[in-house]
Amino acid sequence: MKVLVIGSGGREHALCWQLKRHSPGVELYCAPGNAGIAREADLVPIRVDEIQALTDFAADLDVELTIVGPELPLALGIVDEFRERGLPIFGPDRGAARLETSKVFAKEFMRRHDIPTGDFEVAHDAAELEKAAKPFGFPVVLKADGLASGKGVLIVHDRKELDEAGRAFFVERRFGSSGDRVLVERFLTGEEVSFLGLCDGQRLLPFATCKDYKRIGDGDTGPNTGGMGAHSPSGVVGAGDAREVLERVMNRTLSAMREEGRPFVGVLYAGLMLTDAGPRVLEYNVRFGDPEAQALMLRVSDDLAKLLRAGVDGDFGVPRLNFRREAAACVVLAAAGYPGTPETGAAIDGLDVAASQPDVEIFHAATAEVDGAISVAGGRVINACATGRDLRTALRRAYAAANEIRWPGRQLRSDIGRSVLEAETIQESGILSLPRELRRRPE
Ligand code: GLY
């Protein structure tokens, strides 16, 4: 089967790696890919926002399955375009992708369908912002309605910061039209986890639990990033929460999307806060998380090409996903300057030594290869990933690999997974995917 993966990050490298190992007979292409993906797939020099060129490529080559990594092509309607041309593609159409492309749509959708989330208001100008924020007190969370590459979320601690935020959104228009509407949300506390599932429009196949770490600095300090590390299992989701999330969030979202005439095909990803009052959805994404996918792909043992191709036709035809028992972890290495302007061009040392360690996989993100030398080409650069019989082992191996990989100014967090291992309240050993009783066909 000819399969095209769209994207160029660690997520897409992990996906290509998984497909290459578990989908026999797959002929793999990736657009545009990166220096690491080049070892798994034929690279296609088309950017993710060149929808017409991607469609033409898939049509000319008779690609039998296209899998979309990042949100941008989904927001631009790549699925609508492919479907119009009769080309099989796994992902939501533009209408269903609204769950991610409009935070206001997502929150109002959750309110309509009684899906647990925090309280919120919507503001269209600075005066409304001030009024909307008042009942929540400080800190309060402000989010640009539209896509903002993970940078459209502000946590505001006092009146002065609120005024500054009002100016940033509505006067300076720092987020462009994405910030024309601003979501004002109650600040929630608890443990943050990611819950992902594959959807064929009718049913959802949940992935094992996972957790990512979004801030740049240890102890969850500093600005938000795309994600600085992840592990699966999450280590913090107990059976009760897992059941509640599956029923009240994931399955309910899928059936409500169907009811609203937006049947969802693709990856449904709920970013959740486990609060004292139970799980609350912070946001939806309509694609694999990055770096969650790097950890998850090390664990999924299914033939994903076959499964997703069946999903495009509306029925996965299997009751569940299968996971290796081992835990998996991912530590992201980022360029100096990230998440601001990254310093690019430096040569990366130690990749081969890191990759030769047992149970380690190195997934590339923003890398470039010139004359056999790999260099830094963007913000998040390398994912040092590993598996192990439990989270502690997987994390130790991932860090041992990460420490071999060097270039001037490289950044990494030193505490991925630490709080989970220290808490040890739920579990730390191997498998917590979903409790067995949840592994049944949803109604
Ligand atoms: N890891 C967060 C994201 O993929 O959006």
XYZ file of C-alpha atoms and ligand atoms in Angstrom:
448
model
C 0.000 0.000 0.000
C 1.297 3.463 -0.892
C 1.060 5.680 2.179
C 1.770 9.402 2.346
C 2.482 11.021 5.722
C 2.220 14.811 5.814
C 4.498 16.734 8.173
C 8.125 17.178 9.171
C 8.373 16.774 12.935
C 9.179 14.142 15.536
C 5.541 13.064 15.433
C 5.780 12.235 11.731
C 9.133 10.489 12.174
C 7.613 8.304 14.888
C 4.596 7.576 12.709
C 6.786 6.594 9.750
C 8.939 4.454 12.056
C 5.847 2.627 13.348
C 4.362 2.118 9.866
C 7.634 0.802 8.522
C 7.840 -1.819 11.264
C 4.234 -2.894 11.688
C 2.574 -2.418 8.279
C 3.987 -5.064 5.958
C 4.175 -4.077 2.302
C 3.779 -0.375 2.904
C 5.492 1.970 0.418
C 6.092 5.078 2.461
C 6.270 8.740 1.368
C 6.547 11.797 3.588
C 5.976 15.439 2.617
C 8.167 17.264 3.331
C 9.788 15.088 6.057
C 13.175 15.687 7.650
C 16.678 14.223 7.749
C 15.630 11.355 10.047
C 12.451 10.489 8.173
C 14.573 10.156 5.015
C 15.760 6.813 6.458
C 12.197 5.483 6.674
C 10.384 7.070 3.725
C 10.867 8.734 0.340
C 10.767 12.473 0.958
C 8.450 14.569 -1.175
C 9.473 18.238 -1.367
C 6.006 19.739 -0.867
C 5.190 21.982 2.118
C 2.283 21.073 4.423
C 0.303 24.152 3.339
C 0.539 23.398 -0.416
C -2.804 21.626 -0.473
C -3.218 21.531 -4.230
C 0.287 20.168 -4.806
C -0.216 17.486 -2.129
C -3.523 16.469 -3.685
C -1.994 16.289 -7.162
C 0.920 14.214 -5.836
C -1.427 11.723 -4.137
C -3.594 11.487 -7.257
C -0.663 11.067 -9.671
C 0.940 8.371 -7.533
C -2.328 6.586 -6.633
C -1.604 6.961 -2.925
C -3.951 4.623 -1.065
C -3.764 6.306 2.334
C -2.700 9.793 3.427
C -2.166 10.536 7.117
C -2.029 14.173 8.209
C 0.349 15.092 11.040
C -0.012 18.817 11.813
C -3.126 20.954 12.222
C -2.388 23.519 9.506
C -3.324 21.395 6.472
C -6.465 20.236 8.313
C -7.418 23.862 8.961
C -6.793 24.604 5.285
C -9.228 21.868 4.251
C -6.887 19.187 2.927
C -9.365 16.444 3.826
C -12.209 18.154 1.954
C -9.954 18.529 -1.078
C -8.765 14.907 -1.038
C -12.308 13.588 -0.554
C -13.541 15.659 -3.478
C -10.920 13.972 -5.642
C -11.785 10.515 -4.251
C -8.423 10.138 -2.467
C -8.389 8.223 0.853
C -7.171 10.440 3.700
C -7.279 9.922 7.475
C -8.177 13.140 9.256
C -11.139 15.417 9.978
C -12.621 17.687 7.339
C -12.583 21.435 7.890
C -15.943 21.373 9.705
C -14.867 18.684 12.175
C -11.438 20.287 12.613
C -13.227 23.275 14.191
C -12.751 21.440 17.491
C -9.131 22.598 17.273
C -9.234 25.554 14.906
C -11.740 27.511 17.025
C -11.362 27.379 20.787
C -14.656 29.237 21.137
C -16.434 26.647 18.984
C -14.899 23.869 21.093
C -15.987 25.365 24.421
C -19.505 26.133 23.219
C -19.720 22.599 21.817
C -18.703 21.185 25.210
C -21.283 23.374 26.938
C -24.009 22.219 24.519
C -23.207 18.562 25.151
C -22.388 18.596 28.849
C -18.771 17.590 28.310
C -16.821 18.485 31.458
C -14.732 21.635 31.021
C -13.916 24.805 32.940
C -16.165 27.904 33.024
C -15.559 30.439 30.284
C -16.662 33.656 28.594
C -15.861 35.122 25.180
C -14.484 38.638 24.627
C -14.363 40.643 21.389
C -12.552 43.755 22.677
C -10.552 45.006 25.657
C -13.604 46.251 27.562
C -15.357 42.897 27.207
C -12.154 41.171 28.235
C -12.009 43.083 31.490
C -15.658 42.406 32.233
C -15.396 38.718 31.330
C -12.284 38.145 33.456
C -13.732 39.711 36.613
C -15.825 36.785 37.928
C -12.893 34.369 37.580
C -10.399 36.363 39.676
C -6.640 35.963 39.126
C -4.926 34.040 37.684
C -7.193 33.785 34.651
C -6.503 32.074 31.320
C -6.852 33.904 27.990
C -6.748 32.040 24.690
C -6.768 33.323 21.134
C -9.744 31.705 19.400
C -7.830 30.557 16.315
C -4.611 28.658 15.671
C -1.520 30.321 17.140
C 1.178 27.579 17.044
C 0.733 26.900 20.765
C 1.578 30.515 21.609
C -1.927 31.976 21.901
C -2.434 31.100 25.582
C -1.754 33.721 28.255
C -2.029 33.195 31.998
C -2.746 36.580 33.517
C -1.933 37.216 37.166
C -3.100 40.767 37.842
C -4.858 43.821 36.506
C -1.726 45.186 34.822
C -1.145 41.945 32.907
C -4.803 41.901 31.899
C -4.476 45.394 30.399
C -1.312 44.333 28.574
C -3.069 41.238 27.242
C -6.005 43.338 26.034
C -3.568 45.520 24.091
C -1.709 42.484 22.696
C -4.899 40.856 21.404
C -6.965 43.806 20.248
C -4.584 46.744 19.584
C -1.252 45.233 18.521
C -3.118 42.208 17.115
C -0.186 39.999 18.048
C -2.113 36.879 17.050
C -3.644 38.386 13.913
C -7.218 37.369 13.184
C -6.766 34.310 15.466
C -7.073 36.768 18.376
C -10.169 38.621 17.165
C -12.137 36.597 19.705
C -10.592 35.678 23.029
C -11.642 32.872 25.287
C -11.542 33.820 28.961
C -11.319 30.732 31.153
C -11.209 29.802 34.791
C -7.674 28.730 35.817
C -7.754 25.057 36.755
C -5.254 23.220 38.894
C -4.327 19.548 38.866
C -2.347 17.121 36.778
C -2.382 17.664 33.009
C -2.715 14.605 30.764
C -3.352 13.862 27.109
C -5.983 11.391 25.990
C -5.987 10.339 22.332
C -8.130 8.050 20.250
C -8.575 7.031 16.633
C -12.032 7.744 15.200
C -13.735 6.317 12.124
C -16.782 8.574 12.453
C -18.701 5.968 14.466
C -16.301 4.567 17.023
C -13.256 5.567 18.996
C -10.275 3.324 19.696
C -8.446 4.803 22.676
C -4.681 4.959 22.883
C -2.797 4.147 26.050
C -2.676 7.112 28.416
C 0.115 9.638 28.038
C 1.354 12.901 29.430
C 3.303 15.743 27.877
C 5.272 18.617 29.409
C 4.550 21.931 27.731
C 6.707 24.513 29.505
C 10.307 25.088 28.494
C 11.738 24.968 32.019
C 12.055 22.403 34.787
C 9.218 22.446 37.294
C 6.811 23.664 34.590
C 8.330 27.132 34.455
C 8.866 29.561 31.590
C 6.904 29.956 28.375
C 4.786 27.307 26.674
C 6.317 25.258 23.885
C 4.990 22.638 21.495
C 6.034 20.092 24.154
C 9.389 19.247 25.768
C 8.791 15.605 26.613
C 6.187 12.901 27.040
C 5.640 9.444 28.367
C 3.141 6.614 28.137
C 1.527 5.493 30.354
C 0.775 8.827 31.947
C 1.249 7.311 35.384
C -1.436 9.598 36.812
C -4.733 8.409 35.319
C -6.552 5.975 37.590
C -9.259 3.588 36.446
C -12.099 5.890 37.556
C -10.763 8.895 35.677
C -9.989 6.778 32.603
C -13.549 5.498 32.509
C -14.982 8.980 32.961
C -12.795 10.454 30.237
C -13.640 7.694 27.806
C -17.382 7.896 28.346
C -18.049 11.552 29.197
C -15.406 13.128 26.991
C -14.183 10.973 24.125
C -17.233 8.896 23.213
C -19.591 11.775 23.939
C -17.572 14.108 21.721
C -17.691 11.635 18.888
C -21.434 11.054 19.115
C -22.149 14.781 19.552
C -20.090 15.601 16.458
C -22.166 13.077 14.545
C -25.394 14.609 15.878
C -24.208 18.048 14.756
C -23.556 16.783 11.235
C -19.772 16.867 11.609
C -18.834 13.163 11.824
C -15.276 12.948 13.082
C -12.698 10.821 11.293
C -9.117 11.139 12.496
C -7.229 11.458 15.754
C -9.223 13.005 18.572
C -6.973 14.390 21.301
C -8.341 15.860 24.515
C -5.921 17.871 26.652
C -7.245 17.356 30.179
C -6.728 18.645 33.671
C -7.389 16.076 36.392
C -8.902 18.405 38.977
C -10.169 17.545 42.447
C -13.657 17.680 40.959
C -12.757 15.224 38.175
C -11.311 15.494 34.655
C -11.919 18.746 32.747
C -11.168 19.269 29.056
C -8.707 22.124 28.518
C -8.752 21.857 24.751
C -9.175 19.533 21.823
C -6.689 18.790 19.102
C -7.678 16.933 15.961
C -4.355 15.227 15.254
C -1.623 13.278 17.006
C 0.099 15.210 19.779
C 3.768 15.996 19.416
C 5.653 14.655 21.426
C 2.889 12.314 22.664
C 2.979 10.448 19.327
C 6.677 9.671 19.796
C 5.907 7.775 23.014
C 2.691 6.198 21.735
C 4.147 4.964 18.441
C 6.802 3.049 20.369
C 4.002 1.121 22.058
C 1.346 0.512 19.373
C 1.836 -2.850 17.737
C -1.035 -2.772 15.213
C -0.784 -2.532 11.442
C -1.822 1.129 11.446
C -1.827 1.471 7.661
C -4.473 -1.261 7.360
C -6.425 0.024 10.329
C -6.507 3.688 9.285
C -7.358 2.756 5.692
C -10.379 0.836 7.037
C -11.213 3.858 9.217
C -11.346 6.087 6.151
C -14.073 3.774 4.833
C -15.989 4.229 8.095
C -15.185 1.102 10.120
C -11.871 0.168 11.724
C -13.138 -3.386 11.924
C -11.257 -4.132 15.158
C -12.431 -3.711 18.757
C -9.285 -2.110 20.191
C -5.707 -1.035 19.642
C -2.912 -3.264 20.881
C 0.036 -1.987 22.895
C 3.358 -3.400 23.931
C 3.493 -3.794 27.713
C 6.597 -1.636 27.983
C 6.448 2.016 28.982
C 7.830 4.626 26.571
C 9.373 8.041 27.147
C 10.503 10.953 25.008
C 12.851 13.818 25.887
C 12.870 16.737 23.452
C 16.106 18.553 22.628
C 15.498 22.105 21.435
C 17.641 24.805 19.876
C 18.977 27.827 21.765
C 16.391 30.613 21.622
C 13.366 28.273 21.431
C 10.420 28.893 21.915
C 11.397 32.319 20.626
C 13.596 32.567 17.543
C 15.731 29.408 17.377
C 19.438 29.523 16.546
C 19.880 27.196 13.590
C 22.821 25.773 11.674
C 24.878 24.107 14.429
C 26.165 20.589 13.731
C 24.668 17.930 16.024
C 27.084 15.498 17.691
C 26.437 12.134 19.277
C 23.394 10.949 17.322
C 24.905 7.581 16.406
C 26.146 6.873 19.921
C 22.715 7.740 21.327
C 20.882 5.616 18.753
C 23.088 2.584 19.421
C 21.946 2.305 23.033
C 19.516 -0.536 23.777
C 15.789 0.171 23.466
C 16.426 3.732 22.250
C 14.972 5.417 19.165
C 16.025 8.855 18.023
C 13.271 10.716 16.182
C 14.239 13.826 14.264
C 12.208 17.035 14.180
C 13.820 20.210 12.781
C 17.008 18.731 11.360
C 18.743 19.174 8.036
C 21.360 16.956 6.375
C 24.168 18.356 4.284
C 26.924 16.042 3.024
C 26.017 13.446 5.643
C 26.206 15.898 8.562
C 23.030 16.553 10.563
C 22.417 20.117 11.760
C 19.845 22.162 13.664
C 17.109 23.539 11.395
C 14.447 24.872 13.790
C 13.069 24.978 17.344
C 12.426 21.418 18.481
C 15.258 19.420 16.950
C 15.621 15.869 18.271
C 13.496 13.470 20.319
C 15.451 11.026 22.442
C 13.013 8.180 23.050
C 13.208 4.845 24.798
C 11.154 1.955 26.059
C 11.543 0.028 29.291
C 9.729 -2.404 31.539
C 8.440 0.574 33.570
C 8.378 4.360 33.317
C 11.476 4.763 35.434
C 13.508 2.555 33.104
C 12.147 4.170 29.934
C 12.917 7.651 31.269
C 16.408 6.683 32.406
C 17.198 5.291 28.947
C 15.743 8.309 27.163
C 17.867 10.652 29.299
C 20.997 8.538 28.799
C 20.487 8.909 25.035
C 19.624 12.618 25.269
C 22.825 13.308 27.190
C 24.918 11.920 24.307
C 23.428 14.400 21.817
C 25.034 17.833 21.851
C 25.348 21.148 20.071
C 26.003 24.643 21.414
C 23.080 26.035 23.388
C 20.869 22.948 23.150
C 18.018 22.969 25.682
C 16.265 20.101 27.399
C 14.240 19.693 30.555
C 15.838 17.513 33.186
C 12.580 16.583 34.904
C 10.380 14.809 32.360
C 8.397 12.233 34.362
C 9.987 13.184 37.677
C 6.828 14.382 39.417
C 4.990 11.229 38.351
C 7.725 8.936 39.645
C 8.000 10.874 42.897
C 4.249 10.824 43.508
C 3.846 7.104 42.823
C 0.209 7.468 43.773
C -1.338 5.707 40.805
C 1.323 3.453 39.370
C 4.709 3.590 37.824
C 5.128 0.192 36.333
C 4.641 -0.866 32.733
C 1.134 -0.983 31.489
C -1.625 1.330 32.261
C -3.405 1.750 29.014
C -7.034 1.455 29.816
C -8.674 -0.733 32.401
C -9.782 -3.970 30.898
C -13.461 -3.225 31.487
C -13.210 -0.281 29.104
C -11.921 -2.391 26.279
C -15.270 -3.003 24.778
C -17.167 -1.635 21.860
C -18.731 1.689 22.806
C -22.516 1.872 22.269
N 1.844 18.224 22.779
C 0.877 19.203 22.512
C 0.402 19.252 21.130
O 0.704 18.415 20.319
O -0.357 20.173 20.824
